[in-house]
mmCIF file of C-alpha atoms in Angstrom:
data_model
loop_
_atom_site.group_PDB
_atom_site.id
_atom_site.type_symbol
_atom_site.label_atom_id
_atom_site.label_comp_id
_atom_site.label_asym_id
_atom_site.label_seq_id
_atom_site.Cartn_x
_atom_site.Cartn_y
_atom_site.Cartn_z
ATOM 1 C CA UNK A 231 0.000 0.000 0.000
ATOM 2 C CA UNK A 232 1.476 3.346 -1.048
ATOM 3 C CA UNK A 233 0.975 5.901 1.716
ATOM 4 C CA UNK A 234 2.735 8.806 0.017
ATOM 5 C CA UNK A 235 4.085 9.347 -3.488
ATOM 6 C CA UNK A 236 5.834 12.550 -4.601
ATOM 7 C CA UNK A 237 7.677 13.677 -7.714
ATOM 8 C CA UNK A 238 10.248 16.464 -7.808
ATOM 9 C CA UNK A 239 12.502 18.157 -10.305
ATOM 10 C CA UNK A 240 16.187 18.502 -9.517
ATOM 11 C CA UNK A 241 15.390 19.338 -5.865
ATOM 12 C CA UNK A 242 12.558 18.642 -3.481
ATOM 13 C CA UNK A 243 11.686 18.513 0.175
ATOM 14 C CA UNK A 244 8.752 17.188 2.153
ATOM 15 C CA UNK A 245 7.710 16.214 5.654
ATOM 16 C CA UNK A 246 5.463 13.275 6.337
ATOM 17 C CA UNK A 247 3.962 12.057 9.586
ATOM 18 C CA UNK A 248 2.669 8.506 9.666
ATOM 19 C CA UNK A 249 -0.239 7.852 11.967
ATOM 20 C CA UNK A 250 -0.002 4.115 11.373
ATOM 21 C CA UNK A 251 2.319 1.959 13.495
ATOM 22 C CA UNK A 252 4.464 -0.752 11.989
ATOM 23 C CA UNK A 253 7.144 -1.125 9.364
ATOM 24 C CA UNK A 254 7.403 1.411 6.563
ATOM 25 C CA UNK A 255 9.509 1.199 3.417
ATOM 26 C CA UNK A 256 10.999 4.193 1.651
ATOM 27 C CA UNK A 257 11.534 3.763 -2.096
ATOM 28 C CA UNK A 258 13.456 6.353 -4.110
ATOM 29 C CA UNK A 259 13.647 6.364 -7.890
ATOM 30 C CA UNK A 260 15.568 8.580 -10.270
ATOM 31 C CA UNK A 261 14.413 9.269 -13.806
ATOM 32 C CA UNK A 262 18.050 9.856 -14.826
ATOM 33 C CA UNK A 263 19.557 7.186 -17.026
ATOM 34 C CA UNK A 264 22.355 5.051 -15.633
ATOM 35 C CA UNK A 265 24.729 6.409 -18.268
ATOM 36 C CA UNK A 266 24.176 9.998 -17.100
ATOM 37 C CA UNK A 267 25.024 8.998 -13.519
ATOM 38 C CA UNK A 268 28.171 7.109 -14.551
ATOM 39 C CA UNK A 269 29.246 9.931 -16.856
ATOM 40 C CA UNK A 270 29.837 12.245 -13.897
ATOM 41 C CA UNK A 271 26.287 13.161 -12.948
ATOM 42 C CA UNK A 272 25.527 13.247 -9.236
ATOM 43 C CA UNK A 273 22.545 12.068 -7.301
ATOM 44 C CA UNK A 274 22.417 13.300 -3.714
ATOM 45 C CA UNK A 275 19.756 12.137 -1.277
ATOM 46 C CA UNK A 276 19.444 13.301 2.318
ATOM 47 C CA UNK A 277 17.018 11.465 4.603
ATOM 48 C CA UNK A 278 16.266 12.811 8.061
ATOM 49 C CA UNK A 279 13.980 10.306 9.734
ATOM 50 C CA UNK A 280 12.610 11.012 13.187
ATOM 51 C CA UNK A 281 10.394 8.675 15.156
ATOM 52 C CA UNK A 282 8.455 9.013 18.368
ATOM 53 C CA UNK A 283 6.800 11.782 20.294
ATOM 54 C CA UNK A 284 10.001 13.891 20.300
ATOM 55 C CA UNK A 285 9.273 14.802 16.671
ATOM 56 C CA UNK A 286 6.452 17.092 17.839
ATOM 57 C CA UNK A 287 7.202 20.791 18.008
ATOM 58 C CA UNK A 288 5.743 21.426 21.465
ATOM 59 C CA UNK A 289 6.431 25.184 21.639
ATOM 60 C CA UNK A 290 4.531 25.551 18.348
ATOM 61 C CA UNK A 291 1.686 23.335 19.648
ATOM 62 C CA UNK A 292 1.480 25.381 22.880
ATOM 63 C CA UNK A 293 1.311 28.673 20.977
ATOM 64 C CA UNK A 294 -1.238 27.416 18.448
ATOM 65 C CA UNK A 295 -3.558 25.786 21.003
ATOM 66 C CA UNK A 296 -2.897 28.441 23.689
ATOM 67 C CA UNK A 297 -1.849 25.820 26.250
ATOM 68 C CA UNK A 298 -0.591 26.557 29.743
ATOM 69 C CA UNK A 299 2.701 25.004 30.834
ATOM 70 C CA UNK A 300 0.812 22.313 32.790
ATOM 71 C CA UNK A 301 -1.455 21.519 29.823
ATOM 72 C CA UNK A 302 1.565 21.276 27.531
ATOM 73 C CA UNK A 303 3.361 18.892 29.900
ATOM 74 C CA UNK A 304 0.206 16.749 30.107
ATOM 75 C CA UNK A 305 0.105 16.639 26.283
ATOM 76 C CA UNK A 306 3.760 15.552 26.191
ATOM 77 C CA UNK A 307 3.139 12.794 28.736
ATOM 78 C CA UNK A 308 0.095 11.533 26.823
ATOM 79 C CA UNK A 309 2.158 11.467 23.630
ATOM 80 C CA UNK A 310 4.860 9.454 25.419
ATOM 81 C CA UNK A 311 2.282 6.938 26.688
ATOM 82 C CA UNK A 312 0.821 6.646 23.182
ATOM 83 C CA UNK A 313 4.299 6.053 21.745
ATOM 84 C CA UNK A 314 4.978 3.302 24.301
ATOM 85 C CA UNK A 315 1.655 1.643 23.418
ATOM 86 C CA UNK A 316 2.479 1.792 19.696
ATOM 87 C CA UNK A 317 5.900 0.252 20.310
ATOM 88 C CA UNK A 318 4.374 -2.539 22.422
ATOM 89 C CA UNK A 319 1.778 -3.283 19.718
ATOM 90 C CA UNK A 320 4.507 -3.307 17.075
ATOM 91 C CA UNK A 321 6.619 -5.755 19.107
ATOM 92 C CA UNK A 322 3.572 -8.017 19.610
ATOM 93 C CA UNK A 323 2.917 -8.111 15.871
ATOM 94 C CA UNK A 324 6.601 -8.871 15.163
ATOM 95 C CA UNK A 325 6.577 -11.762 17.648
ATOM 96 C CA UNK A 326 3.400 -13.196 16.063
ATOM 97 C CA UNK A 327 4.909 -12.950 12.580
ATOM 98 C CA UNK A 328 8.112 -14.644 13.745
ATOM 99 C CA UNK A 329 6.157 -17.492 15.362
ATOM 100 C CA UNK A 330 4.095 -17.959 12.169
ATOM 101 C CA UNK A 331 7.211 -17.980 9.980
ATOM 102 C CA UNK A 332 9.004 -20.558 12.158
ATOM 103 C CA UNK A 333 6.201 -23.107 12.050
#
């Protein structure tokens, strides 16, 4: 299932937040021919992947939602609990898959 597909010219940038737990694959394709790359052309890719609740910009969230310091801290703690639950669910699914594959 393709969650996100983007096309760019010589440069591009995007941010994506997945709301689905589990494994994700990142596939990159170039429309340049192999000969152009071997003839001195360059293809540069920079991936900055962040996972977990620490990817949230809490000062921005606080300003946008007009949260007090206590409300913001509560939001951070709830995000941490949610992240722990997602990780536990992910580990459960991995264990089930491993058991199925070893039968």
